[in-house]
Amino acid sequence: MTLSRRRFLATTSAAVAACALPGRAWATYDQSRFPGFKVGLQSYSLRGFDVDKAIKVAGELGSAHLEFFSGHFPLNASDEQIAAMKKKMSDQGMVILGHGVNGFSKNHEANEKVFKFAKAAGIKNISADPSPDSFDSLDKLVDKYDIRIAIHNHGPSHRYNTALDVLNAVKAHDPRIGACADLGHFIRSGEDPVEVIRLLKGRLFGIHLKDFAEQKERTKGVILGKGHLDTVGVFRALRQVEFPADGCLSLEYEENPQDPVADIHECLEIASDACKTAAS
């Protein structure tokens, strides 16, 4: 049974207040919550926190991984900083499965710096907004480093607005160049997230679990399932397309950045219920 927001806020306010205290945790990652999947967070959801608090809160929320954005884990991090970040994550029982969204151009040397960073950090998936002239470079780099590029859609007016826009961009390129499907932005583009997942089969390496109130360019982000996202259908479709075990499946909640923890908790509970229903 899904834990309602009202009940959660009423019964766990002390836990929310204690989430920054050493040794207090709501959960560690429990595979039974998400049968068949490793579900984590895009760290942008916790952008109102410094990176140490973001890691701690993500661990307490029971995340399997973090997909970092550069504000928390910069691309120019030194080898020592990368090693320290990997230890912080390990100490919380998490791994780093993704990083982004990162831009790429025809500048092969600049592109390769991103791949070198990802290789050192053990990152398998780079969510990306590549310019059309970057693909020759990216073909070489995904082959050299065996790291995936996952094109992230940003909704109406963006060059990768629809699933077909992404597929048309990648179809002539290395099979490790594919999609990070931001389901919320596909809602904004008037697309059905479940059908998008099916359409991207074989090229789908990342998911941003996100929901919006309306199918239009300017709308409000909402708790999963409160808008246009069929959460059970999403997990059923991910099973059908055999989403890779080392793909980057991340909740991204963009609202209330200074105090998002209760909302993120509710989103994860809803996602867990949906995942279990899809598996039954």
Tab-separated table of C-alpha atoms in Angstrom:
chain	number	residue	atom	x	y	z
A	1	MET	CA	0.000	0.000	0.000
A	2	THR	CA	1.358	3.422	-0.958
A	3	LEU	CA	2.252	5.646	1.975
A	4	SER	CA	0.295	8.856	1.524
A	5	ARG	CA	2.046	12.192	1.741
A	6	ARG	CA	-0.238	13.337	4.577
A	7	ARG	CA	0.386	10.185	6.595
A	8	PHE	CA	4.102	10.301	5.921
A	9	LEU	CA	4.399	13.911	7.034
A	10	ALA	CA	2.294	13.276	10.109
A	11	THR	CA	4.122	10.171	11.295
A	12	THR	CA	7.726	10.792	10.295
A	13	SER	CA	8.406	14.479	10.917
A	14	ALA	CA	10.947	13.485	13.542
A	15	ALA	CA	12.681	11.208	11.057
A	16	VAL	CA	12.854	14.022	8.532
A	17	ALA	CA	14.406	16.288	11.120
A	18	ALA	CA	16.846	13.542	12.054
A	19	CYS	CA	17.943	12.777	8.499
A	20	ALA	CA	21.032	14.948	8.937
A	21	LEU	CA	22.049	13.267	12.196
A	22	PRO	CA	24.897	10.730	12.144
A	23	GLY	CA	23.829	7.118	12.265
A	24	ARG	CA	20.132	7.751	11.533
A	25	ALA	CA	18.692	6.247	8.365
A	26	TRP	CA	15.271	5.443	6.965
A	27	ALA	CA	16.659	2.610	4.863
A	28	THR	CA	19.593	1.065	3.106
A	29	TYR	CA	19.075	-0.215	-0.409
A	30	ASP	CA	16.762	-3.191	-0.364
A	31	GLN	CA	16.519	-5.003	-3.701
A	32	SER	CA	13.084	-6.336	-2.760
A	33	ARG	CA	11.709	-2.763	-2.971
A	34	PHE	CA	12.466	-2.671	-6.709
A	35	PRO	CA	12.513	-6.266	-7.984
A	36	GLY	CA	14.710	-6.504	-11.059
A	37	PHE	CA	15.984	-2.915	-10.967
A	38	LYS	CA	18.506	-0.661	-9.232
A	39	VAL	CA	16.745	2.642	-8.563
A	40	GLY	CA	18.658	5.720	-7.486
A	41	LEU	CA	18.548	9.504	-7.632
A	42	GLN	CA	19.729	12.183	-10.001
A	43	SER	CA	21.675	14.317	-7.555
A	44	TYR	CA	20.131	17.436	-9.117
A	45	SER	CA	17.082	16.524	-7.021
A	46	LEU	CA	19.213	17.416	-3.972
A	47	ARG	CA	20.878	20.491	-5.480
A	48	GLY	CA	19.874	22.573	-2.467
A	49	PHE	CA	22.318	20.515	-0.366
A	50	ASP	CA	26.086	20.338	-0.521
A	51	VAL	CA	27.442	17.097	-1.932
A	52	ASP	CA	28.189	15.434	1.416
A	53	LYS	CA	24.655	16.001	2.674
A	54	ALA	CA	23.221	14.948	-0.695
A	55	ILE	CA	25.094	11.635	-0.526
A	56	LYS	CA	24.031	11.057	3.064
A	57	VAL	CA	20.369	11.837	2.392
A	58	ALA	CA	20.349	9.655	-0.735
A	59	GLY	CA	21.752	6.771	1.285
A	60	GLU	CA	19.183	7.286	4.025
A	61	LEU	CA	16.432	7.256	1.406
A	62	GLY	CA	17.593	3.803	0.324
A	63	SER	CA	19.022	4.732	-3.082
A	64	ALA	CA	21.044	2.148	-4.974
A	65	HIS	CA	23.063	4.808	-6.734
A	66	LEU	CA	23.487	8.462	-7.540
A	67	GLU	CA	23.612	9.950	-11.010
A	68	PHE	CA	25.678	13.049	-10.334
A	69	PHE	CA	25.372	16.417	-11.977
A	70	SER	CA	28.445	18.618	-12.240
A	71	GLY	CA	27.373	20.888	-9.400
A	72	HIS	CA	27.963	17.966	-7.029
A	73	PHE	CA	30.753	16.152	-8.881
A	74	PRO	CA	32.642	18.402	-11.330
A	75	LEU	CA	34.175	16.999	-14.493
A	76	ASN	CA	37.553	18.535	-13.602
A	77	ALA	CA	37.819	16.609	-10.317
A	78	SER	CA	41.333	15.388	-9.555
A	79	ASP	CA	42.217	11.724	-9.162
A	80	GLU	CA	42.281	12.255	-5.395
A	81	GLN	CA	38.845	13.886	-5.424
A	82	ILE	CA	37.437	11.075	-7.560
A	83	ALA	CA	38.817	8.448	-5.178
A	84	ALA	CA	37.355	10.338	-2.217
A	85	MET	CA	33.943	10.553	-3.906
A	86	LYS	CA	33.912	6.822	-4.634
A	87	LYS	CA	34.691	6.127	-0.969
A	88	LYS	CA	31.916	8.454	0.244
A	89	MET	CA	29.478	6.612	-1.979
A	90	SER	CA	30.699	3.200	-0.886
A	91	ASP	CA	30.419	4.206	2.767
A	92	GLN	CA	26.705	4.880	2.138
A	93	GLY	CA	26.252	1.585	0.283
A	94	MET	CA	25.838	3.238	-3.126
A	95	VAL	CA	27.575	3.264	-6.492
A	96	ILE	CA	27.865	5.885	-9.248
A	97	LEU	CA	26.029	4.707	-12.360
A	98	GLY	CA	25.748	7.951	-14.288
A	99	HIS	CA	26.748	11.586	-14.718
A	100	GLY	CA	25.166	14.438	-16.596
A	101	VAL	CA	23.651	16.089	-18.408
A	102	ASN	CA	26.890	16.889	-20.274
A	103	GLY	CA	27.354	18.719	-23.560
A	104	PHE	CA	29.536	17.458	-26.416
A	105	SER	CA	30.784	19.173	-29.551
A	106	LYS	CA	33.156	18.360	-32.436
A	107	ASN	CA	36.092	19.126	-30.096
A	108	HIS	CA	37.407	15.592	-29.666
A	109	GLU	CA	39.989	16.535	-27.023
A	110	ALA	CA	37.364	18.203	-24.837
A	111	ASN	CA	35.005	15.268	-25.315
A	112	GLU	CA	37.674	12.804	-24.294
A	113	LYS	CA	38.252	14.615	-21.000
A	114	VAL	CA	34.680	13.750	-20.007
A	115	PHE	CA	35.261	10.097	-20.848
A	116	LYS	CA	38.538	10.003	-18.907
A	117	PHE	CA	36.716	11.418	-15.884
A	118	ALA	CA	33.937	8.844	-16.229
A	119	LYS	CA	36.396	5.966	-16.581
A	120	ALA	CA	38.311	7.021	-13.464
A	121	ALA	CA	35.042	7.326	-11.499
A	122	GLY	CA	33.724	3.962	-12.691
A	123	ILE	CA	30.791	5.604	-14.459
A	124	LYS	CA	29.160	3.494	-17.175
A	125	ASN	CA	26.573	5.967	-18.489
A	126	ILE	CA	26.975	9.624	-19.475
A	127	SER	CA	23.694	11.447	-20.016
A	128	ALA	CA	24.293	13.963	-22.748
A	129	ASP	CA	23.095	16.772	-24.977
A	130	PRO	CA	25.477	16.287	-27.928
A	131	SER	CA	25.604	18.695	-30.822
A	132	PRO	CA	25.022	17.117	-34.246
A	133	ASP	CA	28.701	17.565	-35.175
A	134	SER	CA	29.894	15.559	-32.140
A	135	PHE	CA	28.871	12.057	-33.219
A	136	ASP	CA	32.005	11.103	-35.149
A	137	SER	CA	34.011	11.890	-32.020
A	138	LEU	CA	31.561	10.068	-29.767
A	139	ASP	CA	31.665	6.943	-31.952
A	140	LYS	CA	35.399	6.743	-31.339
A	141	LEU	CA	35.154	7.457	-27.613
A	142	VAL	CA	32.400	4.999	-26.702
A	143	ASP	CA	34.425	2.325	-28.465
A	144	LYS	CA	37.709	3.281	-26.794
A	145	TYR	CA	36.328	3.571	-23.251
A	146	ASP	CA	33.290	1.244	-23.449
A	147	ILE	CA	31.141	3.933	-21.809
A	148	ARG	CA	27.650	4.708	-23.048
A	149	ILE	CA	26.297	8.038	-24.211
A	150	ALA	CA	22.618	8.497	-23.316
A	151	ILE	CA	20.958	11.448	-25.064
A	152	HIS	CA	18.714	13.387	-22.705
A	153	ASN	CA	15.565	15.045	-24.037
A	154	HIS	CA	14.654	18.441	-22.626
A	155	GLY	CA	11.097	18.862	-23.854
A	156	PRO	CA	9.489	21.158	-26.429
A	157	SER	CA	11.822	23.382	-28.484
A	158	HIS	CA	14.808	21.153	-27.696
A	159	ARG	CA	16.674	19.475	-30.556
A	160	TYR	CA	15.925	16.077	-28.992
A	161	ASN	CA	12.266	16.757	-28.289
A	162	THR	CA	10.701	13.408	-29.238
A	163	ALA	CA	11.797	9.790	-29.079
A	164	LEU	CA	12.052	9.771	-32.870
A	165	ASP	CA	14.399	12.767	-32.718
A	166	VAL	CA	16.709	10.711	-30.504
A	167	LEU	CA	16.438	7.571	-32.646
A	168	ASN	CA	17.119	9.480	-35.847
A	169	ALA	CA	20.217	11.032	-34.267
A	170	VAL	CA	21.726	7.727	-33.118
A	171	LYS	CA	20.609	5.182	-35.735
A	172	ALA	CA	23.780	5.373	-37.843
A	173	HIS	CA	26.122	5.329	-34.857
A	174	ASP	CA	27.703	2.967	-32.357
A	175	PRO	CA	25.032	0.952	-30.480
A	176	ARG	CA	26.434	2.317	-27.210
A	177	ILE	CA	25.048	5.734	-28.172
A	178	GLY	CA	21.405	5.828	-27.125
A	179	ALA	CA	18.945	7.546	-24.816
A	180	CYS	CA	18.423	8.773	-21.294
A	181	ALA	CA	14.644	9.140	-21.398
A	182	ASP	CA	13.442	11.943	-19.170
A	183	LEU	CA	9.853	10.771	-18.839
A	184	GLY	CA	8.649	14.090	-17.492
A	185	HIS	CA	9.994	16.038	-20.440
A	186	PHE	CA	8.419	13.521	-22.817
A	187	ILE	CA	5.118	14.277	-21.064
A	188	ARG	CA	5.729	17.973	-21.736
A	189	SER	CA	6.290	17.050	-25.391
A	190	GLY	CA	2.920	15.286	-25.550
A	191	GLU	CA	4.421	11.797	-25.761
A	192	ASP	CA	3.402	8.673	-23.852
A	193	PRO	CA	6.370	7.663	-21.640
A	194	VAL	CA	5.438	3.965	-21.783
A	195	GLU	CA	5.436	3.978	-25.592
A	196	VAL	CA	8.679	5.966	-25.598
A	197	ILE	CA	10.361	3.232	-23.570
A	198	ARG	CA	9.174	0.578	-26.015
A	199	LEU	CA	10.248	2.639	-29.003
A	200	LEU	CA	13.765	3.118	-27.593
A	201	LYS	CA	14.334	-0.616	-27.017
A	202	GLY	CA	17.989	-1.522	-27.461
A	203	ARG	CA	19.129	2.084	-27.196
A	204	LEU	CA	17.774	2.906	-23.740
A	205	PHE	CA	20.523	3.312	-21.131
A	206	GLY	CA	19.014	5.830	-18.727
A	207	ILE	CA	15.671	6.853	-17.271
A	208	HIS	CA	14.708	9.961	-15.347
A	209	LEU	CA	11.552	9.078	-13.435
A	210	LYS	CA	9.624	12.324	-13.402
A	211	ASP	CA	6.006	13.430	-13.673
A	212	PHE	CA	4.319	16.656	-14.747
A	213	ALA	CA	0.793	17.919	-14.169
A	214	GLU	CA	0.029	18.758	-17.808
A	215	GLN	CA	1.150	17.816	-21.308
A	216	LYS	CA	2.398	21.245	-22.293
A	217	GLU	CA	5.636	23.186	-22.318
A	218	ARG	CA	5.065	25.155	-19.130
A	219	THR	CA	3.694	23.011	-16.333
A	220	LYS	CA	4.407	21.951	-12.779
A	221	GLY	CA	6.346	18.937	-11.576
A	222	VAL	CA	4.353	16.598	-9.334
A	223	ILE	CA	4.753	13.473	-7.217
A	224	LEU	CA	5.046	10.359	-9.395
A	225	GLY	CA	1.657	9.164	-10.613
A	226	LYS	CA	-0.119	12.414	-9.722
A	227	GLY	CA	0.155	13.747	-13.269
A	228	HIS	CA	0.466	11.880	-16.568
A	229	LEU	CA	2.970	9.159	-15.631
A	230	ASP	CA	1.707	5.562	-15.609
A	231	THR	CA	4.233	4.294	-13.055
A	232	VAL	CA	3.199	0.638	-13.270
A	233	GLY	CA	3.247	0.815	-17.061
A	234	VAL	CA	6.743	2.298	-16.962
A	235	PHE	CA	8.170	-0.620	-14.994
A	236	ARG	CA	6.335	-3.161	-17.140
A	237	ALA	CA	7.776	-1.549	-20.262
A	238	LEU	CA	11.287	-1.486	-18.767
A	239	ARG	CA	10.992	-5.245	-18.222
A	240	GLN	CA	9.730	-5.766	-21.753
A	241	VAL	CA	12.649	-3.896	-23.333
A	242	GLU	CA	15.157	-5.566	-20.989
A	243	PHE	CA	16.540	-2.350	-19.577
A	244	PRO	CA	20.206	-3.095	-18.841
A	245	ALA	CA	21.162	-4.076	-15.299
A	246	ASP	CA	23.915	-1.438	-15.322
A	247	GLY	CA	21.719	1.213	-16.898
A	248	CYS	CA	21.053	4.390	-14.930
A	249	LEU	CA	17.480	4.419	-13.576
A	250	SER	CA	17.107	7.599	-11.548
A	251	LEU	CA	14.308	9.460	-9.833
A	252	GLU	CA	14.634	13.152	-10.642
A	253	TYR	CA	12.400	15.438	-8.611
A	254	GLU	CA	12.973	19.114	-9.406
A	255	GLU	CA	10.469	20.813	-7.108
A	256	ASN	CA	11.148	22.340	-3.680
A	257	PRO	CA	14.963	22.181	-3.934
A	258	GLN	CA	15.593	23.515	-0.423
A	259	ASP	CA	13.457	20.878	1.289
A	260	PRO	CA	12.665	18.003	-1.120
A	261	VAL	CA	13.249	15.001	1.150
A	262	ALA	CA	9.647	14.152	2.066
A	263	ASP	CA	8.541	14.472	-1.555
A	264	ILE	CA	11.411	12.286	-2.777
A	265	HIS	CA	10.567	9.689	-0.133
A	266	GLU	CA	6.958	9.602	-1.338
A	267	CYS	CA	8.055	9.305	-4.976
A	268	LEU	CA	10.295	6.351	-4.111
A	269	GLU	CA	7.488	4.633	-2.194
A	270	ILE	CA	5.157	5.044	-5.172
A	271	ALA	CA	7.847	3.771	-7.538
A	272	SER	CA	8.444	0.770	-5.292
A	273	ASP	CA	4.751	-0.137	-5.246
A	274	ALA	CA	4.587	0.238	-9.021
A	275	CYS	CA	7.673	-1.900	-9.565
A	276	LYS	CA	6.291	-4.687	-7.362
A	277	THR	CA	2.934	-4.567	-9.156
A	278	ALA	CA	4.667	-4.742	-12.532
A	279	ALA	CA	6.627	-7.784	-11.380
A	280	SER	CA	3.571	-9.702	-10.159
